[in-house]
Coordinates of C-alpha atoms (C1' of nucleotides) in Angstrom, one line a residue:
Chain A
M22 CA 16.7 25.2 -40.7
H23 CA 19.7 22.8 -40.4
N24 CA 20.9 20.8 -42.9
L25 CA 22.4 17.4 -41.9
T26 CA 26.6 18.9 -42.2
Q27 CA 25.5 21.8 -40.3
N28 CA 23.7 19.2 -37.2
R29 CA 26.6 17.4 -37.5
E30 CA 28.9 20.2 -36.9
L31 CA 26.4 21.5 -34.2
A32 CA 26.7 18.2 -32.3
D33 CA 30.7 18.3 -32.8
L34 CA 30.2 21.6 -30.8
L35 CA 28.1 21.2 -28.1
F36 CA 29.9 17.4 -27.5
P37 CA 33.4 17.8 -28.6
D38 CA 34.5 15.1 -26.3
I39 CA 32.2 12.4 -26.8
Q40 CA 33.4 10.1 -29.1
K41 CA 31.8 6.5 -28.7
T42 CA 28.9 6.1 -30.7
P43 CA 25.0 4.8 -29.7
E44 CA 26.3 1.6 -31.7
Y45 CA 29.3 1.4 -29.2
Y46 CA 26.5 1.0 -26.4
E47 CA 24.2 -1.4 -28.4
V48 CA 26.4 -4.0 -28.6
L49 CA 27.9 -3.2 -25.0
Y50 CA 24.7 -4.4 -23.5
P51 CA 22.6 -6.2 -25.8
K52 CA 19.5 -7.3 -25.3
R53 CA 19.2 -10.3 -22.9
Q54 CA 18.9 -13.6 -23.2
L55 CA 16.1 -14.7 -20.9
P56 CA 13.1 -17.3 -21.5
E57 CA 10.4 -16.9 -23.2
G58 CA 7.9 -13.9 -21.1
A59 CA 10.6 -13.4 -19.0
K60 CA 9.9 -9.5 -17.8
V61 CA 13.0 -7.1 -16.8
T62 CA 11.7 -4.4 -14.2
R63 CA 13.0 -2.3 -11.8
F64 CA 12.9 0.2 -9.0
A65 CA 14.6 3.6 -9.4
P66 CA 14.5 6.0 -6.4
S67 CA 16.4 8.7 -5.5
P68 CA 18.9 8.5 -2.9
T69 CA 17.0 10.1 -0.1
G70 CA 16.8 6.7 2.0
Y71 CA 13.6 7.7 2.6
V72 CA 11.0 4.9 1.5
H73 CA 7.3 5.7 0.9
M74 CA 4.8 3.1 1.7
G75 CA 4.3 3.5 -2.2
S76 CA 7.5 3.0 -3.8
L77 CA 7.4 -0.4 -1.4
Y78 CA 4.0 -0.6 -2.9
A79 CA 5.5 0.0 -6.7
S80 CA 8.6 -2.0 -6.0
L81 CA 6.7 -5.0 -5.0
V82 CA 4.9 -4.8 -8.5
S83 CA 8.3 -5.1 -10.4
E84 CA 10.1 -7.8 -8.1
R85 CA 6.7 -10.1 -8.4
L86 CA 6.7 -9.6 -12.4
A87 CA 10.2 -9.8 -12.5
H88 CA 10.7 -12.5 -10.3
Q89 CA 7.4 -15.0 -11.3
S90 CA 8.5 -14.7 -14.7
N91 CA 12.2 -16.2 -14.4
G92 CA 13.3 -12.4 -15.4
V93 CA 15.4 -9.5 -13.9
F94 CA 14.5 -6.9 -11.2
F95 CA 17.4 -4.5 -11.0
L96 CA 17.9 -1.4 -8.8
R97 CA 19.1 2.1 -10.3
V98 CA 20.1 4.9 -8.5
E99 CA 18.4 8.1 -9.7
D100 CA 20.8 10.9 -8.4
T101 CA 21.0 13.5 -11.0
D102 CA 19.6 15.4 -8.5
K103 CA 22.1 16.3 -6.3
K104 CA 19.6 18.5 -3.5
R105 CA 18.0 15.5 -3.1
E106 CA 20.9 12.8 -1.9
V107 CA 21.3 12.3 1.2
E108 CA 24.3 10.9 3.1
G109 CA 23.7 6.8 3.1
G110 CA 20.1 7.0 1.4
V111 CA 21.3 3.9 -1.1
S112 CA 22.0 1.4 2.0
N113 CA 19.4 2.6 3.8
I114 CA 16.6 2.2 1.0
I115 CA 18.3 -1.2 0.3
R116 CA 18.1 -2.4 3.9
A117 CA 14.6 -1.1 4.0
L118 CA 13.1 -3.3 1.3
S119 CA 15.1 -6.3 2.3
R120 CA 13.5 -6.1 5.3
F121 CA 10.1 -7.1 3.6
G122 CA 11.7 -9.7 1.3
I123 CA 12.8 -7.7 -1.4
S124 CA 16.1 -8.1 -2.7
F125 CA 17.6 -7.7 -6.4
D126 CA 19.0 -9.5 -9.0
E127 CA 21.7 -7.0 -10.2
G128 CA 22.0 -3.2 -9.9
V129 CA 23.6 -0.9 -6.8
T130 CA 24.1 -3.1 -4.1
D131 CA 25.8 -0.4 -2.0
V132 CA 27.2 3.1 -1.8
D133 CA 30.6 2.1 -4.3
D134 CA 28.9 -1.2 -5.1
E135 CA 26.9 -2.9 -7.8
K136 CA 26.6 -6.2 -9.9
G137 CA 25.2 -7.0 -12.8
S138 CA 26.4 -6.5 -16.7
Y139 CA 24.6 -3.1 -18.0
G140 CA 25.7 -1.0 -15.4
P141 CA 26.7 1.1 -14.2
Y142 CA 23.2 1.7 -12.5
K143 CA 24.2 4.8 -10.8
Q144 CA 22.7 7.9 -13.4
S145 CA 25.5 10.4 -12.3
E146 CA 28.0 7.3 -13.4
R147 CA 26.4 7.2 -17.0
M148 CA 27.2 11.6 -18.2
E149 CA 29.4 9.8 -21.1
I150 CA 26.2 7.5 -21.9
Y151 CA 23.7 10.1 -21.7
K152 CA 25.8 12.7 -23.9
T153 CA 26.3 9.6 -26.4
F154 CA 22.7 9.7 -27.5
A155 CA 22.3 12.8 -26.9
K156 CA 25.0 14.0 -29.4
R157 CA 22.9 12.0 -31.7
L158 CA 19.6 13.2 -31.1
V159 CA 21.4 17.0 -32.2
E160 CA 23.1 15.4 -35.6
K161 CA 19.5 14.3 -36.7
G162 CA 18.3 17.6 -35.9
L163 CA 15.9 16.3 -33.0
A164 CA 17.7 18.1 -29.8
Y165 CA 19.3 21.9 -29.6
P166 CA 20.8 24.0 -27.3
C167 CA 18.8 26.4 -25.6
F168 CA 20.2 29.5 -24.0
C169 CA 17.4 30.9 -21.8
S170 CA 17.6 31.9 -18.8
E171 CA 15.6 31.6 -15.4
E172 CA 14.5 35.1 -16.0
D173 CA 13.6 34.4 -20.1
L174 CA 11.8 31.5 -19.3
D175 CA 9.1 33.3 -16.4
K176 CA 9.1 36.3 -19.4
I177 CA 7.7 33.8 -22.2
R178 CA 5.8 31.9 -19.2
A179 CA 4.5 35.6 -17.7
Q180 CA 3.3 36.4 -21.9
Q181 CA 1.5 33.2 -22.1
E182 CA -0.1 33.0 -19.0
E183 CA -1.4 37.1 -20.3
K184 CA -2.9 35.5 -23.5
K185 CA -4.0 32.6 -21.8
E186 CA -2.1 30.1 -23.9
T187 CA -0.5 27.0 -22.7
P188 CA 2.2 27.8 -20.8
G189 CA 6.2 26.2 -21.7
Y190 CA 8.8 26.4 -24.5
Y191 CA 7.4 25.3 -27.4
G192 CA 6.7 26.5 -30.9
E193 CA 7.2 30.2 -31.6
Y194 CA 8.0 30.4 -28.0
A195 CA 11.0 27.9 -28.6
V196 CA 13.5 31.1 -29.3
H197 CA 16.5 28.9 -29.7
R198 CA 14.7 25.9 -31.5
N199 CA 16.0 27.4 -35.2
S200 CA 19.5 29.6 -33.7
T201 CA 22.0 29.6 -36.7
L202 CA 24.8 27.4 -36.0
E203 CA 26.6 31.0 -35.3
Q204 CA 24.5 32.3 -32.8
V205 CA 24.8 29.1 -31.2
R206 CA 28.8 29.1 -31.7
E207 CA 28.4 33.2 -30.2
E208 CA 26.7 32.3 -27.5
L209 CA 29.2 29.5 -26.5
S210 CA 31.9 31.6 -27.1
R211 CA 30.6 34.0 -24.1
G212 CA 30.5 31.2 -21.5
K213 CA 26.6 31.0 -21.6
P214 CA 25.5 27.8 -19.7
F215 CA 22.9 25.9 -21.8
V216 CA 20.7 23.0 -21.9
L217 CA 19.4 20.8 -24.5
R218 CA 16.2 20.6 -25.5
V219 CA 14.1 18.4 -27.7
K220 CA 12.7 19.4 -31.2
A221 CA 9.2 18.2 -30.2
P222 CA 7.1 18.0 -33.8
D223 CA 5.3 21.2 -33.4
N224 CA 1.2 20.2 -34.0
P225 CA -0.5 20.6 -30.8
D226 CA -3.8 19.3 -32.1
S227 CA -2.2 15.7 -32.6
R228 CA -3.3 12.8 -30.7
F229 CA -1.4 9.8 -29.2
V230 CA -2.6 6.7 -28.1
F231 CA -1.0 4.3 -25.9
K232 CA -2.1 0.9 -24.1
D233 CA -1.0 1.1 -20.1
L234 CA -0.8 -2.5 -18.7
I235 CA -3.1 -0.9 -15.3
K236 CA -5.0 1.9 -16.9
G237 CA -6.0 0.4 -20.6
D238 CA -6.2 2.6 -23.6
V239 CA -5.4 6.3 -22.9
E240 CA -5.9 8.8 -25.3
M241 CA -3.7 12.1 -24.5
P242 CA -2.5 14.7 -26.5
E243 CA 1.1 14.5 -28.4
N244 CA 4.3 16.3 -26.5
F245 CA 5.1 19.4 -28.1
Q246 CA 6.9 20.8 -25.6
D247 CA 10.4 21.3 -26.3
I248 CA 11.6 19.6 -22.7
V249 CA 14.8 19.3 -21.2
L250 CA 16.9 16.8 -21.9
L251 CA 20.4 17.6 -20.3
K252 CA 20.3 20.3 -17.6
S253 CA 23.2 22.8 -17.7
D254 CA 25.1 21.0 -15.7
G255 CA 25.1 18.1 -17.9
L256 CA 23.1 16.3 -15.6
P257 CA 20.0 14.5 -17.6
T258 CA 16.6 15.0 -16.6
Y259 CA 13.9 12.1 -15.7
H260 CA 12.5 11.7 -18.9
F261 CA 16.2 11.7 -20.7
A262 CA 17.6 9.4 -18.4
H263 CA 14.8 6.9 -17.8
V264 CA 14.1 6.3 -21.9
V265 CA 18.2 5.8 -22.3
D266 CA 18.6 3.5 -18.7
D267 CA 15.5 1.5 -19.3
H268 CA 16.2 1.0 -23.3
L269 CA 20.0 0.3 -22.3
M270 CA 19.1 -2.1 -19.2
R271 CA 16.7 -3.4 -21.7
T272 CA 14.2 -3.0 -19.1
T273 CA 11.1 -4.9 -20.5
H274 CA 8.1 -3.5 -18.1
V275 CA 8.1 0.8 -17.0
T276 CA 6.3 0.2 -13.8
R277 CA 6.1 3.4 -11.6
G278 CA 3.4 5.6 -9.8
D279 CA 0.9 7.2 -11.8
E280 CA 2.3 10.9 -11.6
W281 CA 4.1 10.0 -14.3
L282 CA 1.2 9.4 -17.0
P283 CA 1.0 12.7 -18.1
S284 CA 4.7 12.6 -19.2
A285 CA 4.4 9.3 -20.9
P286 CA 3.8 10.6 -24.5
L287 CA 7.3 12.7 -24.2
H288 CA 8.7 9.2 -22.7
V289 CA 7.4 7.3 -26.2
Q290 CA 8.6 10.2 -28.2
L291 CA 11.8 10.0 -27.2
F292 CA 11.7 6.0 -27.8
E293 CA 10.4 6.9 -31.3
M294 CA 13.1 9.7 -32.3
L295 CA 16.1 7.1 -31.1
E296 CA 14.6 4.1 -33.0
W297 CA 13.8 2.4 -30.3
E298 CA 11.6 -0.8 -29.2
K299 CA 9.1 0.7 -26.4
P300 CA 8.6 -1.0 -23.2
Y301 CA 5.4 -2.0 -22.1
F302 CA 4.4 1.2 -19.2
A303 CA 2.3 0.5 -16.4
H304 CA 1.1 3.1 -14.1
I305 CA 0.2 2.4 -10.6
S306 CA -2.5 4.0 -8.8
P307 CA -1.5 5.8 -5.3
I308 CA -1.9 4.6 -2.4
M309 CA -4.3 7.3 -0.3
K310 CA -5.4 8.6 2.8
M311 CA -8.6 9.6 4.1
E312 CA -8.5 13.4 5.6
G313 CA -11.7 14.5 7.2
S314 CA -14.0 13.4 4.2
S315 CA -11.6 13.5 1.5
K316 CA -9.0 11.1 0.3
R317 CA -5.3 12.1 -0.7
K318 CA -2.3 10.4 -1.4
L319 CA -0.7 9.1 1.5
S320 CA 2.1 12.2 2.7
K321 CA 5.8 11.9 3.3
R322 CA 5.3 15.1 5.1
K323 CA 1.7 14.6 7.1
D324 CA 1.5 10.7 7.2
P325 CA 3.8 9.0 10.0
E326 CA 2.7 5.9 8.3
A327 CA 3.6 6.9 4.4
D328 CA 7.4 5.6 5.6
V329 CA 8.1 2.0 5.3
S330 CA 10.3 2.2 8.6
F331 CA 7.2 3.2 10.5
Y332 CA 5.9 -0.4 10.4
H333 CA 9.8 -1.9 11.2
E334 CA 9.5 0.5 14.7
Q335 CA 5.5 -1.1 14.9
G336 CA 7.1 -4.3 14.6
F337 CA 4.6 -5.5 11.8
P338 CA 6.1 -8.6 10.3
G339 CA 7.6 -7.3 7.0
I340 CA 5.8 -10.4 5.8
S341 CA 2.3 -9.0 6.8
V342 CA 2.6 -5.7 5.1
I343 CA 4.1 -7.6 1.7
E344 CA 0.8 -9.5 1.9
Y345 CA -1.5 -6.8 3.0
L346 CA 0.0 -4.9 -0.3
V347 CA -0.4 -7.9 -2.4
N348 CA -3.9 -8.0 -1.4
L349 CA -4.0 -4.3 -2.7
I350 CA -2.6 -5.2 -5.9
N351 CA -4.8 -8.2 -6.5
S352 CA -7.8 -8.4 -4.3
N353 CA -8.7 -12.1 -4.9
F354 CA -4.9 -12.7 -3.0
E355 CA -7.2 -13.1 -0.1
D356 CA -9.7 -15.8 -1.5
W357 CA -5.9 -17.6 -2.8
R358 CA -4.7 -17.1 0.7
R359 CA -7.5 -19.2 2.2
E360 CA -7.5 -21.9 -0.2
N361 CA -3.7 -22.1 0.3
P362 CA -2.6 -21.1 4.1
E363 CA 0.7 -22.8 4.0
S364 CA 1.6 -21.3 0.2
P365 CA 4.3 -18.9 0.7
N366 CA 2.6 -15.5 -0.7
T367 CA 5.2 -15.7 -3.7
S368 CA 3.2 -18.5 -5.2
F369 CA 0.5 -15.8 -5.9
K370 CA 0.8 -14.6 -9.3
I371 CA -0.1 -11.2 -9.6
E372 CA -1.6 -9.9 -12.6
L373 CA -1.3 -6.3 -13.5
E374 CA -4.9 -6.3 -15.1
R375 CA -6.1 -6.9 -12.4
M376 CA -4.7 -4.3 -10.8
S377 CA -7.3 -1.3 -9.4
V378 CA -7.1 2.1 -11.8
S379 CA -7.9 4.1 -9.0
G380 CA -5.9 4.5 -5.5
A381 CA -6.6 2.6 -2.7
M382 CA -7.3 3.9 1.0
F383 CA -4.5 2.9 2.8
D384 CA -6.5 0.7 5.8
I385 CA -4.4 -0.1 8.7
V386 CA -7.1 -1.9 10.8
K387 CA -7.1 -4.1 8.1
L388 CA -3.6 -4.7 8.2
T389 CA -3.3 -5.2 11.5
D390 CA -5.8 -7.7 10.9
M391 CA -3.7 -9.4 8.4
S392 CA -1.2 -9.4 10.5
K393 CA -2.9 -11.0 13.7
D394 CA -3.5 -13.8 11.4
I395 CA 0.3 -14.3 10.3
V396 CA 1.3 -14.1 13.5
A397 CA -1.4 -16.3 14.9
G398 CA 0.1 -19.0 12.5
M399 CA 3.4 -18.8 13.9
T400 CA 5.0 -20.9 16.6
A401 CA 6.1 -19.7 19.8
E402 CA 9.9 -19.9 18.9
E403 CA 9.4 -17.9 15.9
V404 CA 7.2 -15.1 17.6
Y405 CA 10.0 -15.5 20.5
N406 CA 12.5 -14.6 18.1
M407 CA 11.3 -11.9 16.0
S408 CA 9.8 -10.1 19.0
L409 CA 13.0 -10.6 20.7
E410 CA 15.2 -9.4 17.2
W411 CA 12.3 -6.4 17.8
A412 CA 12.7 -5.7 21.5
E413 CA 16.7 -5.5 20.4
E414 CA 16.4 -2.6 18.5
Y415 CA 13.3 -0.7 20.1
D416 CA 12.6 -1.9 23.8
S417 CA 15.9 -2.8 25.5
E418 CA 13.2 -4.0 28.8
L419 CA 11.3 -5.9 27.0
W420 CA 14.4 -7.2 25.4
A421 CA 16.5 -7.9 28.6
L422 CA 13.3 -10.0 30.2
L423 CA 12.9 -12.1 27.1
S424 CA 16.8 -13.0 26.8
R425 CA 16.8 -13.5 30.9
D426 CA 14.6 -16.8 30.5
E427 CA 14.4 -18.2 27.4
K428 CA 12.7 -21.2 28.1
Y429 CA 10.5 -18.9 30.2
A430 CA 9.0 -16.4 27.5
K431 CA 8.9 -19.5 25.1
R432 CA 6.1 -21.2 27.6
I433 CA 4.6 -18.0 27.9
F434 CA 4.6 -17.3 23.9
S435 CA 3.5 -21.0 23.8
I436 CA 0.0 -20.3 25.6
D437 CA -3.4 -20.9 23.1
R438 CA -0.6 -20.9 20.4
G439 CA -0.5 -23.7 17.9
G440 CA -3.7 -25.4 18.3
E441 CA -6.8 -25.5 16.0
K442 CA -8.0 -22.3 16.7
P443 CA -5.0 -19.9 17.9
R444 CA -5.1 -16.6 20.1
K445 CA -5.4 -13.3 17.9
D446 CA -3.9 -11.1 20.1
I447 CA -0.8 -10.0 18.1
A448 CA -0.5 -8.4 15.2
K449 CA 2.9 -6.8 15.7
W450 CA 6.0 -6.8 18.2
L451 CA 4.7 -3.4 20.2
D452 CA 2.0 -5.6 21.5
V453 CA 3.8 -8.0 23.0
K454 CA 4.5 -6.3 26.4
P455 CA 1.0 -5.2 26.9
N456 CA 0.3 -8.9 26.3
I457 CA 2.8 -10.6 28.3
F458 CA 3.4 -7.5 31.1
Y459 CA 2.1 -9.9 34.1
F460 CA 4.4 -12.4 33.8
F461 CA 7.0 -10.0 35.3
D462 CA 6.8 -9.4 38.8
E463 CA 8.8 -6.3 38.1
L464 CA 6.5 -4.8 35.3
F465 CA 3.3 -6.4 37.0
T466 CA 3.8 -4.2 40.3
R467 CA 4.4 -1.2 38.2
D468 CA 1.1 -2.2 36.9
A469 CA -0.7 -2.3 39.5
A470 CA 0.6 0.8 41.3
E471 CA -1.4 2.4 39.1
G472 CA -4.4 0.6 40.2
Y473 CA -6.4 -2.8 40.1
N474 CA -8.7 -3.1 37.4
F475 CA -11.5 -5.1 39.3
P476 CA -15.0 -4.5 38.2
D477 CA -16.6 -1.5 39.9
T478 CA -19.7 -3.9 40.2
I479 CA -18.1 -6.3 43.3
P480 CA -17.4 -4.2 46.4
A481 CA -14.0 -4.0 47.4
D482 CA -14.5 -6.2 50.1
E483 CA -15.7 -8.9 48.4
V484 CA -12.8 -9.3 46.1
N485 CA -11.1 -9.5 49.0
R486 CA -13.1 -12.4 50.6
L487 CA -13.1 -14.1 47.0
I488 CA -8.9 -14.0 46.6
R489 CA -8.8 -14.7 50.4
E490 CA -10.6 -17.9 50.3
Y491 CA -9.7 -19.0 47.0
A492 CA -5.9 -18.8 47.7
K493 CA -6.7 -21.4 50.7
V494 CA -8.5 -23.9 48.2
Y495 CA -5.7 -23.2 45.3
N496 CA -4.0 -26.4 44.8
H497 CA -1.1 -25.6 41.8
S498 CA -1.0 -29.6 41.3
D499 CA -3.9 -29.7 39.4
S500 CA -4.8 -30.9 36.4
K501 CA -7.0 -28.7 34.0
D502 CA -10.0 -30.4 35.0
M503 CA -9.6 -30.8 38.4
W504 CA -8.7 -26.9 38.5
F505 CA -11.6 -26.2 36.8
D506 CA -13.9 -28.6 39.3
R507 CA -12.6 -27.0 42.2
V508 CA -13.0 -23.7 41.1
K509 CA -17.2 -24.6 40.6
E510 CA -17.0 -26.1 44.0
F511 CA -16.0 -22.7 45.1
C512 CA -18.2 -20.8 43.4
E513 CA -21.1 -22.7 45.3
V514 CA -19.2 -22.6 48.4
M515 CA -19.2 -18.7 48.1
G516 CA -22.6 -18.2 47.1
Y517 CA -21.8 -18.1 43.0
S518 CA -23.5 -20.2 40.6
K519 CA -20.8 -22.5 38.7
D520 CA -22.2 -21.8 35.3
V521 CA -23.5 -18.9 33.5
K522 CA -26.7 -20.3 33.0
T523 CA -27.7 -21.2 36.0
F524 CA -27.3 -17.8 36.9
K525 CA -29.1 -16.4 34.4
K526 CA -31.9 -18.4 35.1
N527 CA -31.9 -17.6 38.7
P528 CA -30.2 -14.7 39.1
G529 CA -31.7 -13.3 42.6
A530 CA -30.4 -16.6 43.8
Y531 CA -26.8 -16.0 43.7
K532 CA -24.4 -13.2 44.3
G533 CA -22.9 -13.6 40.5
H534 CA -21.5 -16.4 38.6
V535 CA -18.5 -18.3 37.7
G536 CA -17.1 -16.1 35.6
D537 CA -16.9 -13.6 38.0
V538 CA -14.7 -15.2 40.2
T539 CA -12.8 -16.3 37.9
G540 CA -12.8 -12.7 36.5
I541 CA -11.6 -12.0 40.1
I542 CA -9.0 -14.0 40.0
R543 CA -7.7 -13.3 36.6
V544 CA -7.4 -9.6 37.8
A545 CA -5.6 -10.5 41.0
V546 CA -2.8 -12.9 38.9
T547 CA -2.9 -10.5 36.1
N548 CA -4.2 -7.3 36.5
R549 CA -5.7 -7.5 32.9
R550 CA -9.9 -8.4 32.6
N551 CA -9.2 -10.1 29.3
T552 CA -6.3 -12.8 29.0
P553 CA -5.4 -15.9 27.5
D554 CA -6.4 -19.5 29.4
L555 CA -6.4 -18.2 33.2
Y556 CA -5.3 -21.9 34.0
E557 CA -2.1 -21.5 31.2
I558 CA -0.8 -18.5 33.0
M559 CA -1.0 -19.8 36.2
Q560 CA 0.7 -22.9 35.5
V561 CA 3.5 -21.0 33.5
M562 CA 3.8 -18.1 36.2
G563 CA 4.6 -21.0 38.9
E564 CA 3.1 -21.1 42.7
N565 CA 5.0 -18.7 44.1
M566 CA 4.3 -16.4 41.9
V567 CA 0.6 -17.2 41.5
M568 CA 0.5 -17.1 45.5
E569 CA 2.3 -13.8 45.9
R570 CA -0.2 -12.4 43.3
F571 CA -3.1 -13.3 46.0
D572 CA -1.3 -11.9 49.2
K573 CA -0.5 -8.4 46.6
A574 CA -4.0 -8.3 45.9
I575 CA -5.7 -8.5 48.8
N576 CA -3.2 -5.8 50.3
R577 CA -3.1 -3.5 47.5
Chain B
rG203 C1' -7.7 26.9 -15.8
rG204 C1' -5.3 23.0 -19.7
rC205 C1' -4.8 17.9 -20.0
rC206 C1' -5.0 13.0 -17.9
rC207 C1' -7.4 9.2 -14.8
rA208 C1' -11.3 7.8 -11.4
rU209 C1' -16.5 7.2 -9.1
rU210 C1' -19.9 -0.4 -6.8
rG211 C1' -21.5 -0.3 1.3
rG212 C1' -17.6 3.3 6.1
rU213 C1' -13.1 0.7 3.7
rC214 C1' -10.6 -3.1 0.0
rA215 C1' -13.2 -4.5 -3.8
rA216 C1' -15.8 -9.1 -7.8
rG217 C1' -18.4 -7.8 -11.9
rU218 C1' -16.7 -6.4 -18.9
rG219 C1' -25.6 -5.9 -21.3
rG220 C1' -29.8 -10.2 -18.3
rU221 C1' -26.6 -11.9 -10.9
rC222 C1' -31.7 -12.1 -5.3
rA223 C1' -25.1 -6.9 -7.1
rA224 C1' -20.3 -11.8 -4.6
rG225 C1' -16.5 -11.5 -0.9
rA226 C1' -12.9 -9.4 3.2
rC227 C1' -12.3 -5.6 7.1
rA228 C1' -15.1 -2.9 10.2
rU229 C1' -19.8 -2.8 12.5
rC230 C1' -24.3 -4.5 14.9
rG231 C1' -26.9 -8.8 17.2
rC232 C1' -27.3 -14.0 18.8
rC233 C1' -24.6 -18.9 19.7
rC234 C1' -19.5 -21.4 22.0
rU235 C1' -17.2 -20.3 26.3
rC236 C1' -14.1 -19.3 33.1
rU237 C1' -12.9 -13.9 30.8
rC238 C1' -11.4 -11.8 26.4
rA239 C1' -10.4 -13.4 21.8
rC240 C1' -10.5 -17.4 18.3
rG241 C1' -14.9 -19.9 16.0
rG242 C1' -20.5 -20.0 14.2
rC243 C1' -24.6 -18.5 12.5
rG244 C1' -26.8 -14.2 11.2
rG245 C1' -28.1 -8.6 10.2
rU246 C1' -27.4 -3.6 8.8
rA247 C1' -24.8 -1.6 4.8
rA248 C1' -23.2 0.3 -2.3
rC249 C1' -23.6 0.5 -8.3
rA250 C1' -22.2 9.9 -7.6
rG251 C1' -26.4 12.6 -10.2
rG252 C1' -29.2 13.4 -15.4
rG253 C1' -29.9 11.9 -20.2
rG254 C1' -29.3 8.5 -24.0
rU255 C1' -28.4 3.6 -26.6
rU256 C1' -30.9 -1.2 -26.1
rC257 C1' -36.0 -5.8 -24.7
rG258 C1' -33.1 -5.5 -21.0
rA259 C1' -27.7 -0.9 -17.8
rA260 C1' -23.0 -1.4 -12.5
rU261 C1' -22.0 -2.9 -17.4
rC262 C1' -22.0 1.3 -23.4
rC263 C1' -22.4 6.9 -25.3
rC264 C1' -23.3 11.9 -23.9
rC265 C1' -23.4 15.8 -20.0
rU266 C1' -22.7 17.6 -14.7
rA267 C1' -20.9 16.6 -10.1
rU268 C1' -16.8 15.5 -6.9
rG269 C1' -11.9 13.5 -6.2
rG270 C1' -7.0 12.5 -7.5
rG271 C1' -3.0 12.8 -10.8
rU272 C1' 0.1 16.6 -13.4
rC273 C1' 1.6 20.8 -15.9
rA274 C1' 10.3 22.7 -13.7
rC275 C1' 16.9 22.8 -15.7
rC276 C1' 12.2 17.3 -8.9
rA277 C1' 11.6 13.0 -9.5

RNA sequence: GGCCCAUUGGUCAAGUGGUCAAGACAUCGCCCUCUCACGGCGGUAACAGGGGUUCGAAUCCCCUAUGGGUCACCA
């Protein structure tokens, strides 16, 4: 057993270079002056550059919590594992999040830049801080060096497995826990590397209860493992860094994936050992994916849609993804949206208590539907600008066509848009090309070369006859009503009923109905059976293009 | 395996002891319509199972099953 002076000696022995004190940092990073109820949250990724859907989800929760309470949302980079570091990773993460409208009030802003007065915000630059608090823990007899090698640890584990005991470094298995100062000195003099471990209370049966803002009251065993605080390279583990950083950065609400729930007792224990006020914890359930008949966490390795850049590539507007996620956070968002169709989604207040405690299945069909609604609400101008921007990066051919004649492109996007019931055909910018290709001869030609999509129910001869005759009566300067009147008249001449009802009443009397005829014209002009308003399409195309399409169809 | 968390229609979910168990997406049917879409109307479809507690249970308790998470000098 160490007494107080021995602890102090040990602390100096382990951290001879640490001169600052915890008190120094308490003054350096004072409690934030914020309005009542303001929340301080953070996003704390490893600098891998990869942003998982689950991370976006969690960061969205954190961001909203902070910003809807006039609080602070900051970015901290958890780069204590060099193996995870990827060149340019930080910038990638920041860029990926900004595409979804998520920005930070303080923290890391780029590879070598940051803002805010609670930094540094990169853990690798906070070594002195961690060591200062580690030293204090040693002084208090709450942490100690452990010289076990990997092999030693393996041996312990093997022993425990054999006896069917809980594996880990604790109690009587914690061989270095009660080393004397002399023993430590000797190991050190032999140049042996060490890790710093917490001296956990040795009572495996004691229970720990805490209130999670999402999961509710959770009861678990108290932590009794002597978890590593400082690795042998001197860098802190997540556990220690989290506690030190979130205290010093004055985080009020720790929002993170629920894979952290099992280590929450450890974290709370550390807060208590350091005599710090505990933050609130909110453990977020993972986003799942259906595989066969069972669900599992969306996987970075297996699922392309787990990577948020997937949505950028597909051309989902960032706001669509965000609204989908907001709805996953609080499902009453949909009701709110219906009542507030014009409000920005940031006006919707999220509530942690309303979050689901179990993992939600990621539903790309629903995302697509929501996105269609959002795009349908955009102006032609917006659709043009956003699809152009997308095309610039992902589809140079489309980009060239859209920028070649801006006015023409915007007229295309104006069809069936802006009215009471806007067309819902575009969910993502990837959908644009297949929806508008027929307005461009080069794309249309390529498409028609694959074959025309005339219905099989009408013989080719009849198709040709209809197009040839229709081309003769087509008058490009007709108003919409006149155009349709003329179509109906044409139908009667050709032996088709001028409306569907008449045909249905007496199918034997006609070759078909007006829908069949317009269907043929539609395919001739667009090579699609489903399109927006045919009249509008032909008006936008212009007379020449329309007539050429008729020719081309007849001579196919 | 230990420890946690969970389980309402195909999916997201409302629901906190008394509801004909909302709504949305998907699906199906009908209507509207030049097609498709949009829109409108309607349909199919759920409290994992078993025990309790209670006048009464999706809601509370226990057990079972299933799913998920976690048990590193990774985060």
